[in-house]
């Protein structure tokens, strides 16, 4: 069965998944980035190095894309992604469905057209996650969720929405509910209408698509090669005669790359004064911040 990501415009009203109408995605604003001058005086201790075992490196014709994986948010998905990467399942696999202003879909290592999966079992949905004090989030604002608002911020490099951590004392597990946001650069899992049908196919966001939030399982975020996300040829394999999609040449975990060739990716810590100063560059004249998807967490590769 074809796994198609819905291009719609409805927003999840709560932490429970809701249905979305299939519509063409609206044009999205490309996230702005702070000038390099704001990062020039950042102390070394304000940066964190991405764990090589949680850094997936996708080699493409345009350059290498590095995706930070979050096993603490989507453990089953990250485990399956790592297993497939180490099998070489994703090597040479096309971006079989690319929609401008939306996402790049890939991961069908069997048929290459969105109809296939791997031989591994399907993965139960991980649309939301629970976080405690050990998963600190730096809040930057709020979003409407039905008639209410929910805080939004960054967990490491990942944009998330979360209940207030102060509510953790009222829960049995001492944690609160949260979910990843489908901003540009975020990676999420493709599925059919069955919420538990994710297997191998995934997509990298080209732009914000908040109607996907709590509908698909977020498991990673782009921390290297962000500039290549909108480079892939737009089209759907099999729908347009002569369309030859771009592909993932190789996909590797950084921990499996020899030391001499391994990318050392560093991301600005979001609980530092340096990040607070970075946020100030995004402030509007009225003192408010833009949508969280228009804010990026700085990263660099050594």
mmCIF file with all atom_site columns, C-alpha atoms in Angstrom, residues 145-228:
data_model
loop_
_atom_site.group_PDB
_atom_site.id
_atom_site.type_symbol
_atom_site.label_atom_id
_atom_site.label_alt_id
_atom_site.label_comp_id
_atom_site.label_asym_id
_atom_site.label_entity_id
_atom_site.label_seq_id
_atom_site.pdbx_PDB_ins_code
_atom_site.Cartn_x
_atom_site.Cartn_y
_atom_site.Cartn_z
_atom_site.occupancy
_atom_site.B_iso_or_equiv
_atom_site.pdbx_formal_charge
_atom_site.auth_seq_id
_atom_site.auth_comp_id
_atom_site.auth_asym_id
_atom_site.auth_atom_id
_atom_site.pdbx_PDB_model_num
ATOM 1  C CA . UNK A 1 145 ? -4.312 24.171 20.226 1.00 0.00 ? 145 UNK A CA 1
ATOM 2  C CA . UNK A 1 146 ? -8.068 24.347 19.779 1.00 0.00 ? 146 UNK A CA 1
ATOM 3  C CA . UNK A 1 147 ? -9.376 26.835 22.340 1.00 0.00 ? 147 UNK A CA 1
ATOM 4  C CA . UNK A 1 148 ? -6.208 26.632 24.406 1.00 0.00 ? 148 UNK A CA 1
ATOM 5  C CA . UNK A 1 149 ? -2.505 27.278 24.011 1.00 0.00 ? 149 UNK A CA 1
ATOM 6  C CA . UNK A 1 150 ? 0.437  24.953 24.428 1.00 0.00 ? 150 UNK A CA 1
ATOM 7  C CA . UNK A 1 151 ? 4.025  26.010 25.049 1.00 0.00 ? 151 UNK A CA 1
ATOM 8  C CA . UNK A 1 152 ? 6.575  25.545 22.276 1.00 0.00 ? 152 UNK A CA 1
ATOM 9  C CA . UNK A 1 153 ? 10.340 25.477 22.511 1.00 0.00 ? 153 UNK A CA 1
ATOM 10 C CA . UNK A 1 154 ? 13.464 23.462 21.823 1.00 0.00 ? 154 UNK A CA 1
ATOM 11 C CA . UNK A 1 155 ? 14.623 20.154 23.221 1.00 0.00 ? 155 UNK A CA 1
ATOM 12 C CA . UNK A 1 156 ? 18.253 20.005 22.090 1.00 0.00 ? 156 UNK A CA 1
ATOM 13 C CA . UNK A 1 157 ? 17.920 20.869 18.378 1.00 0.00 ? 157 UNK A CA 1
ATOM 14 C CA . UNK A 1 158 ? 14.311 19.694 18.038 1.00 0.00 ? 158 UNK A CA 1
ATOM 15 C CA . UNK A 1 159 ? 11.292 22.050 18.054 1.00 0.00 ? 159 UNK A CA 1
ATOM 16 C CA . UNK A 1 160 ? 8.614  20.637 20.376 1.00 0.00 ? 160 UNK A CA 1
ATOM 17 C CA . UNK A 1 161 ? 5.296  21.474 21.988 1.00 0.00 ? 161 UNK A CA 1
ATOM 18 C CA . UNK A 1 162 ? 4.897  20.549 25.632 1.00 0.00 ? 162 UNK A CA 1
ATOM 19 C CA . UNK A 1 163 ? 2.702  20.756 28.671 1.00 0.00 ? 163 UNK A CA 1
ATOM 20 C CA . UNK A 1 164 ? 4.251  22.818 31.506 1.00 0.00 ? 164 UNK A CA 1
ATOM 21 C CA . UNK A 1 165 ? 6.808  20.808 33.468 1.00 0.00 ? 165 UNK A CA 1
ATOM 22 C CA . UNK A 1 166 ? 5.167  22.174 36.620 1.00 0.00 ? 166 UNK A CA 1
ATOM 23 C CA . UNK A 1 167 ? 2.303  19.757 35.951 1.00 0.00 ? 167 UNK A CA 1
ATOM 24 C CA . UNK A 1 168 ? 4.664  16.791 36.344 1.00 0.00 ? 168 UNK A CA 1
ATOM 25 C CA . UNK A 1 169 ? 4.053  16.731 40.088 1.00 0.00 ? 169 UNK A CA 1
ATOM 26 C CA . UNK A 1 170 ? 0.394  15.922 39.348 1.00 0.00 ? 170 UNK A CA 1
ATOM 27 C CA . UNK A 1 171 ? 1.089  12.877 37.151 1.00 0.00 ? 171 UNK A CA 1
ATOM 28 C CA . UNK A 1 172 ? 1.755  9.293  38.192 1.00 0.00 ? 172 UNK A CA 1
ATOM 29 C CA . UNK A 1 173 ? 5.005  9.034  36.244 1.00 0.00 ? 173 UNK A CA 1
ATOM 30 C CA . UNK A 1 174 ? 6.253  12.495 37.158 1.00 0.00 ? 174 UNK A CA 1
ATOM 31 C CA . UNK A 1 175 ? 6.302  13.529 33.507 1.00 0.00 ? 175 UNK A CA 1
ATOM 32 C CA . UNK A 1 176 ? 4.260  15.623 31.083 1.00 0.00 ? 176 UNK A CA 1
ATOM 33 C CA . UNK A 1 177 ? 3.104  15.066 27.503 1.00 0.00 ? 177 UNK A CA 1
ATOM 34 C CA . UNK A 1 178 ? 4.995  16.579 24.562 1.00 0.00 ? 178 UNK A CA 1
ATOM 35 C CA . UNK A 1 179 ? 5.348  16.114 20.810 1.00 0.00 ? 179 UNK A CA 1
ATOM 36 C CA . UNK A 1 180 ? 7.758  17.062 18.029 1.00 0.00 ? 180 UNK A CA 1
ATOM 37 C CA . UNK A 1 181 ? 6.808  19.821 15.601 1.00 0.00 ? 181 UNK A CA 1
ATOM 38 C CA . UNK A 1 182 ? 6.997  19.369 11.835 1.00 0.00 ? 182 UNK A CA 1
ATOM 39 C CA . UNK A 1 183 ? 9.238  22.343 11.054 1.00 0.00 ? 183 UNK A CA 1
ATOM 40 C CA . UNK A 1 184 ? 11.709 22.510 8.162  1.00 0.00 ? 184 UNK A CA 1
ATOM 41 C CA . UNK A 1 185 ? 14.496 19.994 8.743  1.00 0.00 ? 185 UNK A CA 1
ATOM 42 C CA . UNK A 1 186 ? 12.527 17.666 11.015 1.00 0.00 ? 186 UNK A CA 1
ATOM 43 C CA . UNK A 1 187 ? 12.407 13.991 10.019 1.00 0.00 ? 187 UNK A CA 1
ATOM 44 C CA . UNK A 1 188 ? 9.256  11.960 10.520 1.00 0.00 ? 188 UNK A CA 1
ATOM 45 C CA . UNK A 1 189 ? 7.915  8.538  9.576  1.00 0.00 ? 189 UNK A CA 1
ATOM 46 C CA . UNK A 1 190 ? 5.591  7.768  6.679  1.00 0.00 ? 190 UNK A CA 1
ATOM 47 C CA . UNK A 1 191 ? 2.617  5.467  7.219  1.00 0.00 ? 191 UNK A CA 1
ATOM 48 C CA . UNK A 1 192 ? -0.721 4.404  5.741  1.00 0.00 ? 192 UNK A CA 1
ATOM 49 C CA . UNK A 1 193 ? -4.080 5.243  7.338  1.00 0.00 ? 193 UNK A CA 1
ATOM 50 C CA . UNK A 1 194 ? -3.134 2.736  10.042 1.00 0.00 ? 194 UNK A CA 1
ATOM 51 C CA . UNK A 1 195 ? -1.296 4.715  12.762 1.00 0.00 ? 195 UNK A CA 1
ATOM 52 C CA . UNK A 1 196 ? 0.867  1.664  13.501 1.00 0.00 ? 196 UNK A CA 1
ATOM 53 C CA . UNK A 1 197 ? 2.008  0.998  9.913  1.00 0.00 ? 197 UNK A CA 1
ATOM 54 C CA . UNK A 1 198 ? 5.333  2.881  9.831  1.00 0.00 ? 198 UNK A CA 1
ATOM 55 C CA . UNK A 1 199 ? 8.188  0.663  8.686  1.00 0.00 ? 199 UNK A CA 1
ATOM 56 C CA . UNK A 1 200 ? 11.059 2.098  6.620  1.00 0.00 ? 200 UNK A CA 1
ATOM 57 C CA . UNK A 1 201 ? 9.780  5.106  4.683  1.00 0.00 ? 201 UNK A CA 1
ATOM 58 C CA . UNK A 1 202 ? 10.409 8.551  6.099  1.00 0.00 ? 202 UNK A CA 1
ATOM 59 C CA . UNK A 1 203 ? 10.401 12.190 5.053  1.00 0.00 ? 203 UNK A CA 1
ATOM 60 C CA . UNK A 1 204 ? 12.484 15.302 5.620  1.00 0.00 ? 204 UNK A CA 1
ATOM 61 C CA . UNK A 1 205 ? 10.480 18.494 5.933  1.00 0.00 ? 205 UNK A CA 1
ATOM 62 C CA . UNK A 1 206 ? 11.127 21.222 3.359  1.00 0.00 ? 206 UNK A CA 1
ATOM 63 C CA . UNK A 1 207 ? 8.898  23.667 5.274  1.00 0.00 ? 207 UNK A CA 1
ATOM 64 C CA . UNK A 1 208 ? 6.521  23.906 8.214  1.00 0.00 ? 208 UNK A CA 1
ATOM 65 C CA . UNK A 1 209 ? 3.481  21.603 8.175  1.00 0.00 ? 209 UNK A CA 1
ATOM 66 C CA . UNK A 1 210 ? 1.815  21.836 11.575 1.00 0.00 ? 210 UNK A CA 1
ATOM 67 C CA . UNK A 1 211 ? -1.166 19.752 10.461 1.00 0.00 ? 211 UNK A CA 1
ATOM 68 C CA . UNK A 1 212 ? 1.163  16.719 10.684 1.00 0.00 ? 212 UNK A CA 1
ATOM 69 C CA . UNK A 1 213 ? 1.846  17.274 14.395 1.00 0.00 ? 213 UNK A CA 1
ATOM 70 C CA . UNK A 1 214 ? 0.655  14.310 16.528 1.00 0.00 ? 214 UNK A CA 1
ATOM 71 C CA . UNK A 1 215 ? -0.271 12.521 13.274 1.00 0.00 ? 215 UNK A CA 1
ATOM 72 C CA . UNK A 1 216 ? 3.174  11.157 12.370 1.00 0.00 ? 216 UNK A CA 1
ATOM 73 C CA . UNK A 1 217 ? 6.110  10.023 14.492 1.00 0.00 ? 217 UNK A CA 1
ATOM 74 C CA . UNK A 1 218 ? 8.940  12.561 14.681 1.00 0.00 ? 218 UNK A CA 1
ATOM 75 C CA . UNK A 1 219 ? 12.339 10.975 15.359 1.00 0.00 ? 219 UNK A CA 1
ATOM 76 C CA . UNK A 1 220 ? 15.060 13.362 14.163 1.00 0.00 ? 220 UNK A CA 1
ATOM 77 C CA . UNK A 1 221 ? 16.126 16.819 13.043 1.00 0.00 ? 221 UNK A CA 1
ATOM 78 C CA . UNK A 1 222 ? 18.594 18.120 10.461 1.00 0.00 ? 222 UNK A CA 1
ATOM 79 C CA . UNK A 1 223 ? 21.751 19.551 12.046 1.00 0.00 ? 223 UNK A CA 1
ATOM 80 C CA . UNK A 1 224 ? 24.054 19.436 9.005  1.00 0.00 ? 224 UNK A CA 1
ATOM 81 C CA . UNK A 1 225 ? 23.266 20.196 5.348  1.00 0.00 ? 225 UNK A CA 1
ATOM 82 C CA . UNK A 1 226 ? 20.101 22.170 6.167  1.00 0.00 ? 226 UNK A CA 1
ATOM 83 C CA . UNK A 1 227 ? 20.751 24.187 2.997  1.00 0.00 ? 227 UNK A CA 1
ATOM 84 C CA . UNK A 1 228 ? 20.222 21.092 0.814  1.00 0.00 ? 228 UNK A CA 1
#
